[in-house]
PDB file of C-alpha atoms and ligand atoms in Angstrom:
ATOM      1  CA  UNK A 220     171.476 414.421 115.501  1.00  0.00           C
ATOM      2  CA  UNK A 221     170.425 418.026 116.160  1.00  0.00           C
ATOM      3  CA  UNK A 222     166.877 419.119 115.705  1.00  0.00           C
ATOM      4  CA  UNK A 223     165.970 421.394 112.811  1.00  0.00           C
ATOM      5  CA  UNK A 224     163.124 423.922 112.598  1.00  0.00           C
ATOM      6  CA  UNK A 225     161.659 424.880 109.226  1.00  0.00           C
ATOM      7  CA  UNK A 226     160.334 428.482 109.023  1.00  0.00           C
ATOM      8  CA  UNK A 227     158.292 428.515 105.795  1.00  0.00           C
ATOM      9  CA  UNK A 228     157.194 425.154 104.428  1.00  0.00           C
ATOM     10  CA  UNK A 229     157.307 425.669 100.690  1.00  0.00           C
ATOM     11  CA  UNK A 230     158.771 424.278  97.467  1.00  0.00           C
ATOM     12  CA  UNK A 231     162.382 424.530  98.439  1.00  0.00           C
ATOM     13  CA  UNK A 232     162.288 423.663 102.194  1.00  0.00           C
ATOM     14  CA  UNK A 233     160.104 420.677 101.384  1.00  0.00           C
ATOM     15  CA  UNK A 234     162.870 419.329  99.088  1.00  0.00           C
ATOM     16  CA  UNK A 235     165.480 419.990 101.729  1.00  0.00           C
ATOM     17  CA  UNK A 236     163.498 418.022 104.304  1.00  0.00           C
ATOM     18  CA  UNK A 237     162.975 415.100 101.896  1.00  0.00           C
ATOM     19  CA  UNK A 238     166.764 415.087 101.140  1.00  0.00           C
ATOM     20  CA  UNK A 239     167.730 415.243 104.824  1.00  0.00           C
ATOM     21  CA  UNK A 240     165.424 412.336 105.642  1.00  0.00           C
ATOM     22  CA  UNK A 241     166.680 410.419 102.549  1.00  0.00           C
ATOM     23  CA  UNK A 242     170.273 410.814 103.763  1.00  0.00           C
ATOM     24  CA  UNK A 243     169.419 409.470 107.139  1.00  0.00           C
ATOM     25  CA  UNK A 244     168.978 412.694 109.152  1.00  0.00           C
ATOM     26  CA  UNK A 245     167.258 411.340 112.239  1.00  0.00           C
ATOM     27  CA  UNK A 246     166.905 414.506 114.362  1.00  0.00           C
ATOM     28  CA  UNK A 247     163.490 416.086 114.997  1.00  0.00           C
ATOM     29  CA  UNK A 248     162.268 418.264 112.167  1.00  0.00           C
ATOM     30  CA  UNK A 249     159.751 420.867 113.306  1.00  0.00           C
ATOM     31  CA  UNK A 250     157.619 422.746 110.801  1.00  0.00           C
ATOM     32  CA  UNK A 251     155.922 426.100 110.939  1.00  0.00           C
ATOM     33  CA  UNK A 252     152.196 425.902 110.841  1.00  0.00           C
ATOM     34  CA  UNK A 253     151.398 428.238 107.928  1.00  0.00           C
ATOM     35  CA  UNK A 254     150.236 426.466 104.791  1.00  0.00           C
ATOM     36  CA  UNK A 255     148.771 423.894 107.088  1.00  0.00           C
ATOM     37  CA  UNK A 256     147.779 421.270 104.453  1.00  0.00           C
ATOM     38  CA  UNK A 257     151.232 421.243 102.938  1.00  0.00           C
ATOM     39  CA  UNK A 258     152.912 421.078 106.366  1.00  0.00           C
ATOM     40  CA  UNK A 259     150.705 418.239 107.422  1.00  0.00           C
ATOM     41  CA  UNK A 260     151.403 416.262 104.254  1.00  0.00           C
ATOM     42  CA  UNK A 261     155.176 416.823 104.605  1.00  0.00           C
ATOM     43  CA  UNK A 262     155.020 415.872 108.376  1.00  0.00           C
ATOM     44  CA  UNK A 263     153.340 412.626 107.484  1.00  0.00           C
ATOM     45  CA  UNK A 264     155.736 411.763 104.605  1.00  0.00           C
ATOM     46  CA  UNK A 265     158.972 412.742 106.442  1.00  0.00           C
ATOM     47  CA  UNK A 266     158.214 412.149 110.110  1.00  0.00           C
ATOM     48  CA  UNK A 267     158.146 415.756 111.057  1.00  0.00           C
ATOM     49  CA  UNK A 268     156.128 417.715 113.616  1.00  0.00           C
ATOM     50  CA  UNK A 269     153.898 420.681 112.809  1.00  0.00           C
ATOM     51  CA  UNK A 270     154.268 423.205 115.612  1.00  0.00           C
ATOM     52  CA  UNK A 271     151.585 425.652 116.818  1.00  0.00           C
ATOM     53  CA  UNK A 272     153.521 428.809 115.941  1.00  0.00           C
ATOM     54  CA  UNK A 273     156.762 430.045 114.461  1.00  0.00           C
ATOM     55  CA  UNK A 274     158.047 430.813 117.903  1.00  0.00           C
ATOM     56  CA  UNK A 275     157.285 427.234 119.009  1.00  0.00           C
ATOM     57  CA  UNK A 276     159.521 426.070 116.062  1.00  0.00           C
ATOM     58  CA  UNK A 277     162.261 428.419 117.268  1.00  0.00           C
ATOM     59  CA  UNK A 278     161.923 427.352 120.946  1.00  0.00           C
ATOM     60  CA  UNK A 279     162.074 423.645 120.259  1.00  0.00           C
ATOM     61  CA  UNK A 280     164.706 423.417 117.477  1.00  0.00           C
ATOM     62  CA  UNK A 281     168.493 423.588 117.786  1.00  0.00           C
ATOM     63  CA  UNK A 282     168.890 425.032 114.225  1.00  0.00           C
ATOM     64  CA  UNK A 283     166.557 426.889 112.010  1.00  0.00           C
ATOM     65  CA  UNK A 284     166.091 426.833 108.218  1.00  0.00           C
ATOM     66  CA  UNK A 285     164.584 430.015 106.840  1.00  0.00           C
ATOM     67  CA  UNK A 286     162.624 429.301 103.608  1.00  0.00           C
ATOM     68  CA  UNK A 287     160.044 432.194 103.182  1.00  0.00           C
ATOM     69  CA  UNK A 288     160.023 434.488 100.151  1.00  0.00           C
ATOM     70  CA  UNK A 289     161.901 437.807 100.641  1.00  0.00           C
ATOM     71  CA  UNK A 290     158.711 439.812 100.949  1.00  0.00           C
ATOM     72  CA  UNK A 291     157.645 437.635 103.977  1.00  0.00           C
ATOM     73  CA  UNK A 292     160.787 438.114 105.982  1.00  0.00           C
ATOM     74  CA  UNK A 293     159.705 441.249 107.863  1.00  0.00           C
ATOM     75  CA  UNK A 294     156.505 439.674 109.055  1.00  0.00           C
ATOM     76  CA  UNK A 295     158.292 436.440 110.094  1.00  0.00           C
ATOM     77  CA  UNK A 296     160.960 438.416 111.965  1.00  0.00           C
ATOM     78  CA  UNK A 297     158.248 440.236 113.813  1.00  0.00           C
ATOM     79  CA  UNK A 298     156.867 436.841 115.025  1.00  0.00           C
ATOM     80  CA  UNK A 299     160.050 435.185 116.424  1.00  0.00           C
ATOM     81  CA  UNK A 300     162.918 435.712 118.744  1.00  0.00           C
ATOM     82  CA  UNK A 301     165.829 433.288 117.994  1.00  0.00           C
ATOM     83  CA  UNK A 302     167.637 431.851 120.918  1.00  0.00           C
ATOM     84  CA  UNK A 303     171.164 433.482 121.384  1.00  0.00           C
ATOM     85  CA  UNK A 304     173.687 431.615 119.300  1.00  0.00           C
ATOM     86  CA  UNK A 305     170.970 429.678 117.462  1.00  0.00           C
ATOM     87  CA  UNK A 306     171.982 428.842 113.853  1.00  0.00           C
ATOM     88  CA  UNK A 307     169.700 430.316 111.281  1.00  0.00           C
ATOM     89  CA  UNK A 308     170.390 428.914 107.730  1.00  0.00           C
ATOM     90  CA  UNK A 309     168.816 431.249 105.213  1.00  0.00           C
ATOM     91  CA  UNK A 310     167.682 430.108 101.788  1.00  0.00           C
ATOM     92  CA  UNK A 311     166.534 433.549 100.790  1.00  0.00           C
ATOM     93  CA  UNK A 312     168.160 434.670  97.587  1.00  0.00           C
ATOM     94  CA  UNK A 313     169.535 438.179  97.706  1.00  0.00           C
ATOM     95  CA  UNK A 314     169.166 438.841 101.426  1.00  0.00           C
ATOM     96  CA  UNK A 315     172.690 439.718 102.552  1.00  0.00           C
ATOM     97  CA  UNK A 316     174.369 438.594 105.729  1.00  0.00           C
ATOM     98  CA  UNK A 317     174.411 441.961 107.405  1.00  0.00           C
ATOM     99  CA  UNK A 318     170.634 442.486 106.907  1.00  0.00           C
ATOM    100  CA  UNK A 319     170.019 438.938 108.064  1.00  0.00           C
ATOM    101  CA  UNK A 320     171.976 439.535 111.315  1.00  0.00           C
ATOM    102  CA  UNK A 321     170.206 442.876 111.839  1.00  0.00           C
ATOM    103  CA  UNK A 322     166.811 441.255 111.157  1.00  0.00           C
ATOM    104  CA  UNK A 323     167.380 438.194 113.455  1.00  0.00           C
ATOM    105  CA  UNK A 324     169.584 439.572 116.304  1.00  0.00           C
ATOM    106  CA  UNK A 325     171.371 436.973 118.377  1.00  0.00           C
ATOM    107  CA  UNK A 326     171.183 434.241 115.726  1.00  0.00           C
ATOM    108  CA  UNK A 327     174.242 432.983 113.892  1.00  0.00           C
ATOM    109  CA  UNK A 328     173.198 433.490 110.278  1.00  0.00           C
ATOM    110  CA  UNK A 329     174.445 431.512 107.384  1.00  0.00           C
ATOM    111  CA  UNK A 330     173.382 432.013 103.775  1.00  0.00           C
ATOM    112  CA  UNK A 331     172.669 428.884 101.780  1.00  0.00           C
ATOM    113  CA  UNK A 332     171.977 428.278  98.061  1.00  0.00           C
ATOM    114  CA  UNK A 333     170.844 424.994  96.638  1.00  0.00           C
ATOM    115  CA  UNK A 334     168.568 423.481  93.990  1.00  0.00           C
ATOM    116  CA  UNK A 335     165.513 421.180  93.968  1.00  0.00           C
ATOM    117  CA  UNK A 336     167.902 418.170  93.481  1.00  0.00           C
ATOM    118  CA  UNK A 337     168.517 418.463  97.187  1.00  0.00           C
ATOM    119  CA  UNK A 338     165.621 416.038  97.525  1.00  0.00           C
ATOM    120  CA  UNK A 339     167.760 413.444  95.723  1.00  0.00           C
ATOM    121  CA  UNK A 340     170.967 414.493  97.582  1.00  0.00           C
ATOM    122  CA  UNK A 341     172.514 415.671  94.373  1.00  0.00           C
ATOM    123  CA  UNK A 342     172.403 419.426  94.765  1.00  0.00           C
ATOM    124  CA  UNK A 343     175.218 421.915  94.570  1.00  0.00           C
ATOM    125  CA  UNK A 344     175.054 423.369  98.104  1.00  0.00           C
ATOM    126  CA  UNK A 345     176.656 426.772  98.619  1.00  0.00           C
ATOM    127  CA  UNK A 346     177.219 428.386 102.044  1.00  0.00           C
ATOM    128  CA  UNK A 347     178.561 431.624 103.251  1.00  0.00           C
ATOM    129  CA  UNK A 348     180.231 432.343 105.557  1.00  0.00           C
ATOM    130  CA  UNK A 349     182.127 429.115 106.266  1.00  0.00           C
ATOM    131  CA  UNK A 350     180.318 427.385 109.171  1.00  0.00           C
ATOM    132  CA  UNK A 351     180.843 423.942 110.445  1.00  0.00           C
ATOM    133  CA  UNK A 352     177.308 423.484 111.809  1.00  0.00           C
ATOM    134  CA  UNK A 353     175.857 424.373 108.368  1.00  0.00           C
ATOM    135  CA  UNK A 354     178.321 422.225 106.596  1.00  0.00           C
ATOM    136  CA  UNK A 355     177.523 419.140 108.611  1.00  0.00           C
ATOM    137  CA  UNK A 356     173.772 419.708 108.465  1.00  0.00           C
ATOM    138  CA  UNK A 357     173.454 420.352 104.770  1.00  0.00           C
ATOM    139  CA  UNK A 358     176.421 418.487 103.393  1.00  0.00           C
ATOM    140  CA  UNK A 359     174.345 415.316 102.803  1.00  0.00           C
ATOM    141  CA  UNK A 360     172.150 417.249 100.263  1.00  0.00           C
ATOM    142  CA  UNK A 361     174.922 417.165  97.619  1.00  0.00           C
ATOM    143  CA  UNK A 362     178.260 418.727  96.886  1.00  0.00           C
ATOM    144  CA  UNK A 363     179.259 421.459  99.282  1.00  0.00           C
ATOM    145  CA  UNK A 364     180.943 424.656  98.028  1.00  0.00           C
ATOM    146  CA  UNK A 365     181.973 427.058 100.862  1.00  0.00           C
ATOM    147  CA  UNK A 366     182.376 430.688  99.960  1.00  0.00           C
ATOM    148  CA  UNK A 367     184.787 432.976 101.765  1.00  0.00           C
ATOM    149  CA  UNK A 368     183.211 436.267 100.662  1.00  0.00           C
ATOM    150  CA  UNK A 369     179.738 437.502  99.934  1.00  0.00           C
ATOM    151  CA  UNK A 370     180.254 438.659  96.323  1.00  0.00           C
ATOM    152  CA  UNK A 371     181.376 435.138  95.599  1.00  0.00           C
ATOM    153  CA  UNK A 372     178.139 433.858  97.133  1.00  0.00           C
ATOM    154  CA  UNK A 373     176.195 436.174  94.912  1.00  0.00           C
ATOM    155  CA  UNK A 374     177.941 434.804  91.903  1.00  0.00           C
ATOM    156  CA  UNK A 375     176.900 431.333  93.127  1.00  0.00           C
ATOM    157  CA  UNK A 376     173.335 432.580  93.153  1.00  0.00           C
ATOM    158  CA  UNK A 377     173.742 433.514  89.436  1.00  0.00           C
ATOM    159  CA  UNK A 378     175.098 429.906  88.865  1.00  0.00           C
ATOM    160  CA  UNK A 379     171.976 428.600  90.666  1.00  0.00           C
ATOM    161  CA  UNK A 380     169.846 430.521  88.107  1.00  0.00           C
ATOM    162  CA  UNK A 381     171.836 428.843  85.303  1.00  0.00           C
ATOM    163  CA  UNK A 382     170.415 425.594  86.693  1.00  0.00           C
ATOM    164  CA  UNK A 383     167.010 426.854  85.842  1.00  0.00           C
ATOM    165  CA  UNK A 384     168.002 428.290  82.445  1.00  0.00           C
ATOM    166  CA  UNK A 385     169.626 425.106  81.277  1.00  0.00           C
ATOM    167  CA  UNK A 386     166.202 423.392  81.130  1.00  0.00           C
ATOM    168  CA  UNK A 387     165.132 425.930  78.515  1.00  0.00           C
ATOM    169  CA  UNK A 388     168.233 425.444  76.390  1.00  0.00           C
ATOM    170  CA  UNK A 389     167.855 421.690  76.509  1.00  0.00           C
ATOM    171  CA  UNK A 390     164.141 421.976  75.711  1.00  0.00           C
ATOM    172  CA  UNK A 391     164.992 424.040  72.645  1.00  0.00           C
ATOM    173  CA  UNK A 392     167.532 421.417  71.478  1.00  0.00           C
ATOM    174  CA  UNK A 393     165.019 418.592  72.196  1.00  0.00           C
ATOM    175  CA  UNK A 394     162.317 420.544  70.254  1.00  0.00           C
ATOM    176  CA  UNK A 395     164.612 420.838  67.245  1.00  0.00           C
ATOM    177  CA  UNK A 396     165.012 417.040  67.074  1.00  0.00           C
ATOM    178  CA  UNK A 397     161.218 416.639  67.545  1.00  0.00           C
ATOM    179  CA  UNK A 398     160.469 419.090  64.755  1.00  0.00           C
ATOM    180  CA  UNK A 399     162.704 416.976  62.485  1.00  0.00           C
ATOM    181  CA  UNK A 400     160.613 413.876  63.201  1.00  0.00           C
ATOM    182  CA  UNK A 401     161.951 412.162  66.411  1.00  0.00           C
ATOM    183  CA  UNK A 402     159.513 411.051  69.112  1.00  0.00           C
ATOM    184  CA  UNK A 403     159.686 413.304  72.157  1.00  0.00           C
ATOM    185  CA  UNK A 404     161.059 410.589  74.484  1.00  0.00           C
ATOM    186  CA  UNK A 405     163.780 409.649  72.013  1.00  0.00           C
ATOM    187  CA  UNK A 406     164.734 413.278  71.530  1.00  0.00           C
ATOM    188  CA  UNK A 407     164.856 413.796  75.321  1.00  0.00           C
ATOM    189  CA  UNK A 408     167.028 410.661  75.696  1.00  0.00           C
ATOM    190  CA  UNK A 409     169.445 411.905  73.067  1.00  0.00           C
ATOM    191  CA  UNK A 410     169.771 415.474  74.492  1.00  0.00           C
ATOM    192  CA  UNK A 411     170.151 414.333  78.101  1.00  0.00           C
ATOM    193  CA  UNK A 412     172.358 411.378  77.186  1.00  0.00           C
ATOM    194  CA  UNK A 413     174.749 413.623  75.328  1.00  0.00           C
ATOM    195  CA  UNK A 414     174.751 416.062  78.200  1.00  0.00           C
ATOM    196  CA  UNK A 415     175.578 413.247  80.611  1.00  0.00           C
ATOM    197  CA  UNK A 416     178.441 412.227  78.351  1.00  0.00           C
ATOM    198  CA  UNK A 417     179.740 415.781  78.543  1.00  0.00           C
ATOM    199  CA  UNK A 418     179.474 415.770  82.363  1.00  0.00           C
ATOM    200  CA  UNK A 419     181.167 412.391  82.660  1.00  0.00           C
ATOM    201  CA  UNK A 420     184.075 413.574  80.524  1.00  0.00           C
ATOM    202  CA  UNK A 421     184.396 416.891  82.414  1.00  0.00           C
ATOM    203  CA  UNK A 422     184.350 415.051  85.747  1.00  0.00           C
ATOM    204  CA  UNK A 423     186.926 412.495  84.560  1.00  0.00           C
ATOM    205  CA  UNK A 424     189.241 415.326  83.486  1.00  0.00           C
ATOM    206  CA  UNK A 425     189.275 417.912  86.186  1.00  0.00           C
ATOM    207  CA  UNK A 426     192.693 419.029  85.067  1.00  0.00           C
ATOM    208  CA  UNK A 427     191.449 420.021  81.555  1.00  0.00           C
ATOM    209  CA  UNK A 428     189.500 423.165  80.766  1.00  0.00           C
ATOM    210  CA  UNK A 429     185.971 422.775  79.450  1.00  0.00           C
ATOM    211  CA  UNK A 430     187.032 424.584  76.271  1.00  0.00           C
ATOM    212  CA  UNK A 431     189.902 422.121  75.760  1.00  0.00           C
ATOM    213  CA  UNK A 432     187.583 419.223  76.135  1.00  0.00           C
ATOM    214  CA  UNK A 433     185.240 420.677  73.506  1.00  0.00           C
ATOM    215  CA  UNK A 434     188.135 421.546  71.190  1.00  0.00           C
ATOM    216  CA  UNK A 435     189.324 417.845  71.348  1.00  0.00           C
ATOM    217  CA  UNK A 436     185.950 416.912  69.829  1.00  0.00           C
ATOM    218  CA  UNK A 437     185.515 419.819  67.365  1.00  0.00           C
ATOM    219  CA  UNK A 438     188.709 419.113  65.375  1.00  0.00           C
ATOM    220  CA  UNK A 439     189.054 420.590  61.917  1.00  0.00           C
ATOM    221  CA  UNK A 440     186.901 418.866  59.278  1.00  0.00           C
ATOM    222  CA  UNK A 441     184.442 417.362  61.787  1.00  0.00           C
ATOM    223  CA  UNK A 442     180.643 417.904  61.790  1.00  0.00           C
ATOM    224  CA  UNK A 443     180.956 419.233  65.339  1.00  0.00           C
ATOM    225  CA  UNK A 444     183.421 421.883  64.036  1.00  0.00           C
ATOM    226  CA  UNK A 445     181.092 422.878  61.195  1.00  0.00           C
ATOM    227  CA  UNK A 446     178.316 423.506  63.703  1.00  0.00           C
ATOM    228  CA  UNK A 447     180.711 425.260  66.111  1.00  0.00           C
ATOM    229  CA  UNK A 448     181.653 427.739  63.330  1.00  0.00           C
ATOM    230  CA  UNK A 449     177.950 428.715  63.232  1.00  0.00           C
ATOM    231  CA  UNK A 450     177.670 429.022  66.998  1.00  0.00           C
ATOM    232  CA  UNK A 451     180.898 431.115  67.111  1.00  0.00           C
ATOM    233  CA  UNK A 452     179.473 433.367  64.371  1.00  0.00           C
ATOM    234  CA  UNK A 453     176.309 434.111  66.350  1.00  0.00           C
ATOM    235  CA  UNK A 454     177.440 433.595  69.878  1.00  0.00           C
ATOM    236  CA  UNK A 455     174.650 432.469  72.174  1.00  0.00           C
ATOM    237  CA  UNK A 456     177.037 432.953  75.069  1.00  0.00           C
ATOM    238  CA  UNK A 457     176.621 436.730  74.648  1.00  0.00           C
ATOM    239  CA  UNK A 458     172.918 436.376  75.559  1.00  0.00           C
ATOM    240  CA  UNK A 459     173.698 434.088  78.416  1.00  0.00           C
ATOM    241  CA  UNK A 460     176.254 436.554  79.740  1.00  0.00           C
ATOM    242  CA  UNK A 461     173.730 439.307  79.496  1.00  0.00           C
ATOM    243  CA  UNK A 462     171.206 437.247  81.579  1.00  0.00           C
ATOM    244  CA  UNK A 463     173.913 436.576  84.176  1.00  0.00           C
ATOM    245  CA  UNK A 464     174.732 440.408  84.358  1.00  0.00           C
ATOM    246  CA  UNK A 465     171.065 441.301  84.893  1.00  0.00           C
ATOM    247  CA  UNK A 466     170.739 438.831  87.792  1.00  0.00           C
ATOM    248  CA  UNK A 467     174.101 439.830  89.358  1.00  0.00           C
ATOM    249  CA  UNK A 468     173.266 443.542  89.125  1.00  0.00           C
ATOM    250  CA  UNK A 469     169.893 442.761  90.828  1.00  0.00           C
ATOM    251  CA  UNK A 470     171.637 440.926  93.627  1.00  0.00           C
ATOM    252  CA  UNK A 471     174.245 443.585  94.226  1.00  0.00           C
ATOM    253  CA  UNK A 472     171.774 446.486  93.972  1.00  0.00           C
ATOM    254  CA  UNK A 473     169.194 444.889  96.241  1.00  0.00           C
ATOM    255  CA  UNK A 474     166.321 446.915  97.736  1.00  0.00           C
ATOM    256  CA  UNK A 475     166.626 448.321 101.260  1.00  0.00           C
ATOM    257  CA  UNK A 476     166.460 445.795 104.081  1.00  0.00           C
ATOM    258  CA  UNK A 477     163.021 444.761 105.384  1.00  0.00           C
ATOM    259  CA  UNK A 478     162.063 446.616 108.553  1.00  0.00           C
ATOM    260  CA  UNK A 479     161.529 444.608 111.685  1.00  0.00           C
TER     261      UNK A 479
HETATM  262  N1  NAP B 294     162.808 427.786  94.664  1.00  0.00           N
HETATM  263  C1  NAP B 294     164.155 427.779  94.417  1.00  0.00           C
HETATM  264  O1  NAP B 294     164.643 427.061  93.509  1.00  0.00           O
HETATM  265  C2  NAP B 294     165.031 428.578  95.155  1.00  0.00           C
HETATM  266  C3  NAP B 294     166.407 428.489  95.016  1.00  0.00           C
HETATM  267  C4  NAP B 294     167.170 429.316  95.815  1.00  0.00           C
HETATM  268  C5  NAP B 294     166.588 430.079  96.802  1.00  0.00           C
HETATM  269  N2  NAP B 294     165.270 430.197  96.954  1.00  0.00           N
HETATM  270  C6  NAP B 294     164.720 431.007  98.013  1.00  0.00           C
HETATM  271  O2  NAP B 294     163.951 430.193  98.807  1.00  0.00           O
HETATM  272  C7  NAP B 294     162.843 430.906  99.342  1.00  0.00           C
HETATM  273  C8  NAP B 294     161.615 430.093  99.274  1.00  0.00           C
HETATM  274  O3  NAP B 294     161.184 429.877  97.846  1.00  0.00           O
HETATM  275  P1  NAP B 294     160.036 428.864  97.555  1.00  0.00           P
HETATM  276  O4  NAP B 294     160.002 428.899  96.085  1.00  0.00           O
HETATM  277  O5  NAP B 294     160.267 427.596  98.255  1.00  0.00           O
HETATM  278  O6  NAP B 294     158.760 429.684  98.109  1.00  0.00           O
HETATM  279  P2  NAP B 294     157.316 429.130  98.464  1.00  0.00           P
HETATM  280  O7  NAP B 294     157.066 427.867  97.865  1.00  0.00           O
HETATM  281  O8  NAP B 294     156.412 430.287  98.352  1.00  0.00           O
HETATM  282  O9  NAP B 294     157.494 428.866 100.078  1.00  0.00           O
HETATM  283  C9  NAP B 294     157.500 429.858 101.047  1.00  0.00           C
HETATM  284  C10 NAP B 294     156.590 429.336 102.213  1.00  0.00           C
HETATM  285  O10 NAP B 294     156.665 430.258 103.287  1.00  0.00           O
HETATM  286  C11 NAP B 294     155.510 430.498 103.804  1.00  0.00           C
HETATM  287  N3  NAP B 294     155.346 431.687 104.629  1.00  0.00           N
HETATM  288  C12 NAP B 294     155.212 432.973 104.278  1.00  0.00           C
HETATM  289  N4  NAP B 294     155.231 433.766 105.384  1.00  0.00           N
HETATM  290  C13 NAP B 294     155.445 432.996 106.412  1.00  0.00           C
HETATM  291  C14 NAP B 294     155.533 433.209 107.834  1.00  0.00           C
HETATM  292  N5  NAP B 294     155.385 434.486 108.383  1.00  0.00           N
HETATM  293  N6  NAP B 294     155.703 432.180 108.683  1.00  0.00           N
HETATM  294  C15 NAP B 294     155.750 430.885 108.157  1.00  0.00           C
HETATM  295  N7  NAP B 294     155.684 430.654 106.853  1.00  0.00           N
HETATM  296  C16 NAP B 294     155.583 431.610 106.003  1.00  0.00           C
HETATM  297  C17 NAP B 294     154.513 430.554 102.601  1.00  0.00           C
HETATM  298  O11 NAP B 294     153.170 430.468 102.964  1.00  0.00           O
HETATM  299  P3  NAP B 294     152.091 431.229 102.033  1.00  0.00           P
HETATM  300  O12 NAP B 294     152.165 430.503 100.708  1.00  0.00           O
HETATM  301  O13 NAP B 294     150.873 431.041 102.764  1.00  0.00           O
HETATM  302  O14 NAP B 294     152.581 432.680 101.847  1.00  0.00           O
HETATM  303  C18 NAP B 294     155.066 429.346 101.804  1.00  0.00           C
HETATM  304  O15 NAP B 294     154.486 428.179 102.342  1.00  0.00           O
HETATM  305  C19 NAP B 294     162.833 432.202  98.658  1.00  0.00           C
HETATM  306  O16 NAP B 294     163.228 433.265  99.520  1.00  0.00           O
HETATM  307  C20 NAP B 294     163.842 432.112  97.508  1.00  0.00           C
HETATM  308  O17 NAP B 294     164.602 433.252  97.343  1.00  0.00           O
HETATM  309  C21 NAP B 294     164.461 429.409  96.183  1.00  0.00           C
END
């Protein structure tokens, strides 16, 4: 198994490391030293090594995972020189491939989008461009989706935001049940259980559209249809679409590249 260097030990990279170890990744995992306490704790929990500098991570790892926030990229880039041909898997949302290549010359850059469920090996893992090394390394974190072009990858980033938004929708639905008198745990079980029913049905019928699956339930005269009439009258999907547009616009009209 190849070794992996983590540049930026934070929320997301920590979950990637946990997921990799959980899936049996037995290569060395080398951590950047910043945020020392967090790095030490992760090293202890997941059998990693905290290196003395970012360059030491680069020098001793076959592949690199970049997990700093966008405003830290320039400083990090000034601290390291990747090895020629070294894979650099970037988790940074909105940082396009051309800028990545210019910022880390010599590295083979791949963009990656995934969610916190990587720690349970159940994330949607999106990569661009297609890359066998990235696919093999990150595949165990969940379901891999390989994008052939960058605008498609940006759309996948919007989809990753939906993951975060869903929690708020489900919380609203749970809260409605609670306001009507159900205990919180029961309300949560009902909302998540019905969501899981929906996912199970959609997965069992990949050939049927999501709309068709819903229409098969909301047949005329049903309670589901009565509620759907209200939803269609005041479509919440318009608001969701607007949120998607705002994020997509921000990704396409990103600020100028960080200087090296
Ligand atoms: N969180 C998500 O769900 C998600 C999803 C998709 C993509 N992303 C992307 O993932 C990236 C990380 O997000 P996050 O929420 O995990 O951020 P985070 O928790 O803030 O982690 C970033 C880590 O990088 C460290 N760092 C900053 N500059 C560094 C340097 N020069 N050398 C080494 N380490 C450095 C930070 O240390 P300090 O705290 O000391 O600055 C921090 O420990 C972002 O670029 C984001 O766009 C996140």
